[in-house]
Coordinates of C-alpha atoms in Angstrom, one line a residue:
M1 CA 25.3 6.8 -10.8
S2 CA 25.5 4.5 -7.9
K3 CA 24.4 0.9 -7.9
S4 CA 21.0 0.2 -6.2
R5 CA 21.2 -1.5 -2.9
T6 CA 19.2 -5.0 -3.0
L7 CA 16.9 -6.7 -0.7
S8 CA 18.4 -9.1 1.9
P9 CA 17.5 -12.7 1.3
E10 CA 15.2 -12.7 4.4
Q11 CA 13.4 -9.7 3.1
Q12 CA 13.0 -11.1 -0.5
R13 CA 11.8 -14.3 1.0
A14 CA 9.1 -12.5 3.1
L15 CA 7.9 -10.2 0.3
H16 CA 7.4 -13.5 -1.8
E17 CA 5.5 -15.3 1.0
G18 CA 3.1 -12.0 1.2
L19 CA 3.1 -9.3 3.6
V20 CA 0.5 -6.7 4.9
I21 CA 2.0 -3.4 4.0
P22 CA 0.1 -0.4 5.2
A23 CA 0.2 2.8 3.2
H24 CA 1.3 5.2 6.2
P25 CA -1.0 8.1 7.0
L26 CA 0.2 11.7 8.2
A27 CA -0.8 12.7 11.6
L28 CA -1.5 16.4 12.0
D29 CA -2.7 18.7 14.8
E30 CA -5.5 21.4 14.7
Q31 CA -3.2 23.8 13.1
R32 CA -2.4 21.2 10.4
R33 CA 1.2 20.9 11.6
L34 CA 3.0 17.5 12.0
D35 CA 1.9 15.8 15.0
E36 CA 5.2 14.0 15.7
R37 CA 3.7 12.0 18.8
H38 CA 0.9 10.5 16.9
Q39 CA 2.9 9.8 13.7
R40 CA 5.3 7.7 15.7
A41 CA 2.5 6.1 17.3
L42 CA 1.1 5.0 14.0
T43 CA 4.4 3.4 12.9
R44 CA 4.5 1.5 16.4
Y45 CA 0.8 0.3 15.7
Y46 CA 1.7 -1.1 12.4
M47 CA 4.6 -3.0 13.6
A48 CA 2.8 -4.3 16.6
S49 CA 0.0 -5.4 14.4
G50 CA 2.4 -7.7 12.7
A51 CA 2.5 -5.9 9.4
G52 CA 5.4 -6.8 7.2
G53 CA 6.4 -3.3 6.3
I54 CA 5.2 0.2 5.8
A55 CA 4.9 2.5 2.8
V56 CA 5.7 6.2 3.7
G57 CA 5.5 9.2 1.4
V58 CA 2.7 7.7 -0.6
H59 CA -0.9 8.9 -1.5
S60 CA -2.1 8.3 2.1
T61 CA 0.8 10.2 3.5
Q62 CA -0.5 13.1 1.3
F63 CA 1.4 14.3 -1.8
E64 CA 1.4 17.9 -0.4
I65 CA 4.3 16.8 1.9
R66 CA 6.6 17.7 -0.9
D67 CA 5.3 21.2 -1.3
P68 CA 8.2 23.5 -0.1
K69 CA 5.9 25.4 2.3
H70 CA 5.4 22.0 4.2
N71 CA 8.8 20.3 3.3
L72 CA 7.8 17.0 5.1
Y73 CA 8.9 14.4 2.7
E74 CA 12.3 13.6 4.3
K75 CA 11.0 14.4 7.9
V76 CA 8.2 11.8 7.7
L77 CA 10.6 9.2 6.1
R78 CA 12.9 9.6 8.9
L79 CA 10.4 9.4 11.7
A80 CA 9.1 6.1 10.6
A81 CA 12.7 4.8 9.9
E82 CA 13.6 5.8 13.4
E83 CA 10.9 4.0 14.9
V84 CA 11.5 0.8 13.0
D85 CA 15.2 1.0 14.1
L86 CA 14.2 1.4 17.7
A87 CA 11.9 -1.6 17.4
N88 CA 14.7 -3.9 16.6
L89 CA 12.3 -6.3 15.1
Q90 CA 13.5 -9.9 14.9
R91 CA 11.6 -10.4 11.6
P92 CA 11.9 -9.0 8.1
F93 CA 10.3 -5.6 7.9
L94 CA 10.4 -3.6 4.7
R95 CA 10.5 0.3 4.6
I96 CA 9.2 1.5 1.2
A97 CA 9.2 5.0 0.2
G98 CA 6.8 6.7 -2.1
I99 CA 8.5 8.1 -5.2
C100 CA 6.8 10.3 -7.7
G101 CA 7.1 13.0 -10.3
P102 CA 9.3 13.7 -13.4
T103 CA 12.5 11.8 -13.6
A104 CA 14.6 14.5 -11.8
Q105 CA 12.3 14.7 -8.8
A106 CA 11.9 10.9 -8.7
L107 CA 15.7 10.4 -8.7
S108 CA 16.0 13.1 -5.9
E109 CA 13.5 11.1 -3.8
A110 CA 15.1 7.8 -4.4
E111 CA 18.3 9.3 -3.5
T112 CA 16.8 10.5 -0.2
A113 CA 15.0 7.4 0.7
A114 CA 18.0 5.3 0.0
A115 CA 20.2 7.4 2.1
I116 CA 17.7 7.1 5.2
G117 CA 17.7 3.6 4.8
Y118 CA 14.6 2.5 2.9
D119 CA 14.6 -0.8 1.1
A120 CA 12.5 -0.1 -1.8
G121 CA 10.5 2.8 -3.6
L122 CA 6.9 2.4 -4.7
L123 CA 7.3 4.2 -8.0
S124 CA 4.1 6.2 -9.1
M125 CA 3.5 7.0 -12.7
G126 CA 0.5 9.2 -11.8
G127 CA 0.2 12.6 -13.3
L128 CA 2.9 12.1 -16.0
V129 CA 0.5 12.3 -19.0
D130 CA 2.9 13.8 -21.2
Q131 CA 5.4 10.9 -20.9
S132 CA 5.2 8.1 -23.4
E133 CA 5.5 4.4 -22.3
L134 CA 9.2 4.4 -23.5
Q135 CA 10.0 7.4 -21.6
L136 CA 8.2 6.0 -18.3
L137 CA 10.4 2.8 -18.8
K138 CA 13.6 4.6 -19.2
R139 CA 12.6 6.6 -15.9
T140 CA 12.0 3.1 -14.1
E141 CA 15.4 2.0 -15.1
Q142 CA 17.1 5.0 -13.7
I143 CA 15.3 5.0 -10.4
A144 CA 16.1 1.1 -10.3
E145 CA 19.8 1.9 -10.3
Q146 CA 19.2 3.9 -7.1
I147 CA 16.8 1.6 -5.0
P148 CA 14.8 -1.5 -5.7
V149 CA 11.5 -0.6 -7.3
V150 CA 7.9 -1.5 -6.6
G151 CA 6.0 -0.6 -9.6
F152 CA 2.5 0.8 -9.4
Y153 CA -0.6 0.5 -11.5
L154 CA -2.9 3.2 -10.4
Q155 CA -6.4 3.6 -11.4
P156 CA -7.1 6.5 -14.0
S157 CA -10.0 8.0 -11.8
V158 CA -7.4 9.2 -9.3
G159 CA -4.5 10.3 -11.6
G160 CA -3.2 7.1 -13.1
K161 CA -3.2 6.1 -16.8
I162 CA -3.9 2.9 -18.7
F163 CA -0.7 1.2 -19.8
S164 CA -0.4 -1.5 -22.6
Y165 CA 0.3 -5.2 -22.0
E166 CA 3.6 -4.4 -23.8
F167 CA 4.7 -1.8 -21.4
W168 CA 4.1 -4.2 -18.5
R169 CA 6.0 -7.0 -20.1
A170 CA 9.1 -4.6 -20.8
F171 CA 8.6 -3.3 -17.1
A172 CA 9.0 -6.8 -15.7
D173 CA 12.3 -7.3 -17.4
I174 CA 13.8 -4.3 -15.7
P175 CA 16.5 -5.4 -13.2
G176 CA 15.8 -4.0 -9.9
V177 CA 12.0 -4.2 -10.2
V178 CA 11.2 -6.4 -7.0
A179 CA 7.5 -6.2 -6.9
I180 CA 4.3 -4.6 -8.6
K181 CA 1.3 -3.1 -6.9
L182 CA -1.7 -3.7 -8.9
A183 CA -4.4 -0.8 -8.4
P184 CA -6.2 -0.3 -11.7
F185 CA -9.5 -1.4 -10.0
N186 CA -10.1 -3.2 -13.2
R187 CA -9.9 -6.9 -13.6
Y188 CA -8.8 -6.8 -17.3
Q189 CA -5.7 -4.5 -16.6
T190 CA -4.9 -6.5 -13.7
I191 CA -4.7 -9.7 -15.6
D192 CA -2.5 -7.8 -18.2
V193 CA 0.2 -7.2 -15.6
V194 CA 0.1 -10.8 -14.1
R195 CA 0.3 -12.3 -17.6
A196 CA 3.1 -9.9 -18.4
V197 CA 5.2 -10.9 -15.4
C198 CA 4.5 -14.5 -16.1
E199 CA 5.7 -14.1 -19.6
S200 CA 9.2 -12.5 -18.2
E201 CA 12.2 -14.4 -17.3
R202 CA 12.2 -12.4 -14.1
R203 CA 8.8 -13.8 -13.0
D204 CA 10.3 -15.5 -10.0
E205 CA 12.0 -12.3 -9.0
I206 CA 8.9 -10.2 -8.9
A207 CA 6.2 -10.4 -6.1
L208 CA 2.6 -9.0 -6.9
Y209 CA 0.8 -7.1 -4.3
T210 CA -2.9 -5.9 -4.4
G211 CA -3.9 -2.3 -4.4
N212 CA -7.2 -3.2 -5.8
D213 CA -9.3 -1.9 -2.8
D214 CA -12.5 -3.1 -4.5
N215 CA -11.4 -6.7 -4.7
I216 CA -8.7 -7.3 -2.0
V217 CA -9.8 -10.8 -0.7
N218 CA -10.5 -12.3 -4.2
D219 CA -7.2 -11.0 -5.5
L220 CA -5.3 -12.7 -2.5
L221 CA -7.2 -16.0 -3.2
T222 CA -6.8 -16.3 -7.0
L223 CA -4.3 -18.4 -8.6
Y224 CA -3.4 -17.1 -12.1
R225 CA -2.3 -19.6 -14.7
F226 CA -1.1 -18.9 -18.1
Q227 CA 0.4 -20.8 -21.0
V228 CA 4.0 -19.5 -21.7
R229 CA 5.8 -21.1 -24.6
G230 CA 3.4 -24.0 -24.4
Q231 CA 4.0 -24.7 -20.6
P232 CA 1.7 -23.4 -17.9
V233 CA 3.1 -20.8 -15.5
E234 CA 1.3 -19.9 -12.2
K235 CA 1.3 -16.7 -10.3
R236 CA -0.3 -15.3 -7.2
I237 CA -0.9 -11.8 -5.7
V238 CA 0.6 -12.7 -2.5
G239 CA 0.1 -9.7 -0.3
G240 CA -1.3 -6.2 -0.1
L241 CA 0.3 -2.6 -0.2
L242 CA -3.0 -0.8 0.9
G243 CA -4.3 2.5 2.4
H244 CA -7.1 0.2 3.4
W245 CA -4.8 -1.6 5.5
A246 CA -3.7 1.6 7.4
V247 CA -6.8 0.9 9.6
W248 CA -7.9 -2.2 11.4
T249 CA -4.4 -3.5 10.6
R250 CA -4.2 -6.4 13.1
K251 CA -7.4 -7.9 11.5
A252 CA -5.8 -7.3 8.2
V253 CA -2.7 -9.4 9.3
E254 CA -5.1 -12.3 10.7
L255 CA -6.9 -12.1 7.5
L256 CA -3.7 -12.7 5.4
E257 CA -2.6 -15.4 7.5
V258 CA -6.0 -17.3 7.2
I259 CA -6.1 -16.6 3.5
K260 CA -2.5 -18.2 3.2
Q261 CA -3.9 -21.4 4.8
A262 CA -7.0 -21.3 2.5
R263 CA -4.7 -21.2 -0.5
Q264 CA -3.6 -24.8 0.3
Q265 CA -7.1 -26.3 0.1
A266 CA -8.3 -28.2 -2.8
Q267 CA -11.5 -26.2 -2.7
L268 CA -12.3 -22.8 -1.3
P269 CA -15.5 -22.4 0.8
A270 CA -18.0 -20.0 -0.8
D271 CA -17.9 -17.9 2.3
W272 CA -14.7 -16.2 1.0
L273 CA -16.9 -14.6 -1.6
T274 CA -19.0 -13.1 1.1
R275 CA -15.9 -11.9 3.0
N276 CA -14.8 -10.2 -0.3
I277 CA -17.8 -8.2 -0.2
E278 CA -17.7 -7.2 3.4
V279 CA -14.1 -6.1 3.1
T280 CA -15.1 -4.0 -0.1
E281 CA -17.9 -2.5 1.5
T282 CA -15.9 -1.3 4.6
N283 CA -13.3 0.1 2.0
A284 CA -16.3 2.0 0.2
A285 CA -17.0 3.7 3.4
F286 CA -13.3 4.7 4.1
F287 CA -12.4 5.5 0.6
D288 CA -15.5 7.3 -0.6
P289 CA -15.9 6.1 -4.1
A290 CA -19.6 7.5 -4.0
H291 CA -17.9 11.1 -4.4
G292 CA -15.0 10.0 -6.6
F293 CA -12.7 9.1 -3.7
A294 CA -12.8 12.8 -2.5
G295 CA -12.9 11.6 1.3
C296 CA -10.5 8.7 1.0
I297 CA -7.8 10.3 3.2
P298 CA -10.1 11.7 5.9
G299 CA -11.8 8.4 5.9
I300 CA -8.7 6.7 6.9
H301 CA -8.1 9.4 9.4
E302 CA -11.7 9.2 10.8
V303 CA -11.1 5.5 11.8
L304 CA -7.7 6.2 13.4
R305 CA -9.3 9.3 15.3
R306 CA -12.0 7.1 16.7
Q307 CA -9.2 4.6 17.9
G308 CA -7.1 7.6 19.5
L309 CA -4.3 7.0 16.9
M310 CA -5.0 10.5 15.6
Q311 CA -6.3 13.7 17.1
G312 CA -8.5 14.6 14.1
T313 CA -9.1 14.3 10.4
W314 CA -7.2 17.3 9.3
C315 CA -5.2 17.4 6.1
L316 CA -2.6 19.6 4.5
N317 CA -5.1 20.5 2.1
P318 CA -8.0 22.1 4.0
H319 CA -10.5 21.2 1.2
E320 CA -9.9 17.4 1.8
T321 CA -12.6 16.6 4.3
L322 CA -15.2 13.8 4.9
S323 CA -17.8 13.8 2.3
P324 CA -21.6 14.1 3.3
G325 CA -22.8 10.9 4.8
Q326 CA -19.3 9.3 5.0
R327 CA -19.2 9.5 8.8
E328 CA -22.6 7.6 9.1
E329 CA -21.3 5.0 6.5
I330 CA -18.2 4.4 8.9
D331 CA -20.7 4.2 11.8
R332 CA -22.6 1.4 9.8
M333 CA -19.4 -0.5 9.1
Y334 CA -18.7 -0.7 12.7
R335 CA -22.3 -1.9 13.4
D336 CA -22.6 -4.3 10.6
Y337 CA -19.0 -5.8 10.5
P338 CA -17.7 -5.7 14.2
H339 CA -15.3 -8.7 13.4
L340 CA -13.5 -6.6 11.0
N341 CA -12.3 -3.9 13.4
D342 CA -9.2 -4.0 15.8
D343 CA -10.5 -1.4 18.4
E344 CA -9.8 -3.7 21.4
F345 CA -6.2 -4.5 20.3
V346 CA -5.7 -0.7 19.9
K347 CA -7.1 0.1 23.2
R348 CA -5.0 -2.4 25.1
N349 CA -1.8 -1.0 23.6
L350 CA -2.5 2.9 22.9
A351 CA -0.9 4.3 26.0
D352 CA 2.4 2.5 25.2
W353 CA 2.5 3.5 21.5
L354 CA 1.9 7.3 22.6
S355 CA 4.4 7.4 25.3

């Protein structure tokens, strides 16, 4: 098996300083076919917004892209990679591919992503309920031999499973793991992962990223401190790899930059607690926890449709639609939190992105 490529020093530094990494949606036309023009426009939007990377082939891109009748996994990865190459960015930018399924499937996707030029793979462990923790660790080791791995702690309510502290402690020791996305939507389980990384000799090689849509701002502001062999060890969640940041991305970039400055303050203003709630409430409108997250992908699409970055909210699965009242909740977010949207930025640049 081939030796995994590694991140460049510049990419590694940027990853650890903290980046906005949107989970890239899938643009479809009314016939539920790939809308290449708007798909490319989305990638251009994320780069122009100042994002530090994109995650493609993940949940927000719709897992159905792997279905043979659609056969879109390699296609959407290539489209995004082409746009990044054409942009010739003068800053580090990470292309992260979603990788999922049993070991054979995951290895095939890792090989595809690496061949296209992706820098890392976001390795999902969702749906593998029959796999033991030891089997999943061995699977991770095999993938890490193909491509640098971003681990993924996914909440059980959308297909994830709860892992032990010992699992994450062993996971952190795997060479080739460069980051972990924490999305259990649970403070106890989030702490397990951060403590496990702090206990590892590889702690300085692993960047932590939030996927906790219910706690984004607080995650990014918190300094974790643990006693490791009698010495204090500190670690931060430095950035986010989020479907939530697939919309209003320019404002997300601005938010992270202000948070980086706030981290340097001796005391944090209480206003940050209020901002956390504002962001969490907008996420509730987009991601639809009121209906078990049934409308989470159409919710992202609805915001992008309003901005002109998508033609509609269609998904490959025709049963995935906005939930009752979800559109009205998005209306309320625009009304109540106008400072969080980037509509004016999109309006100024949309014609260029669609050209």
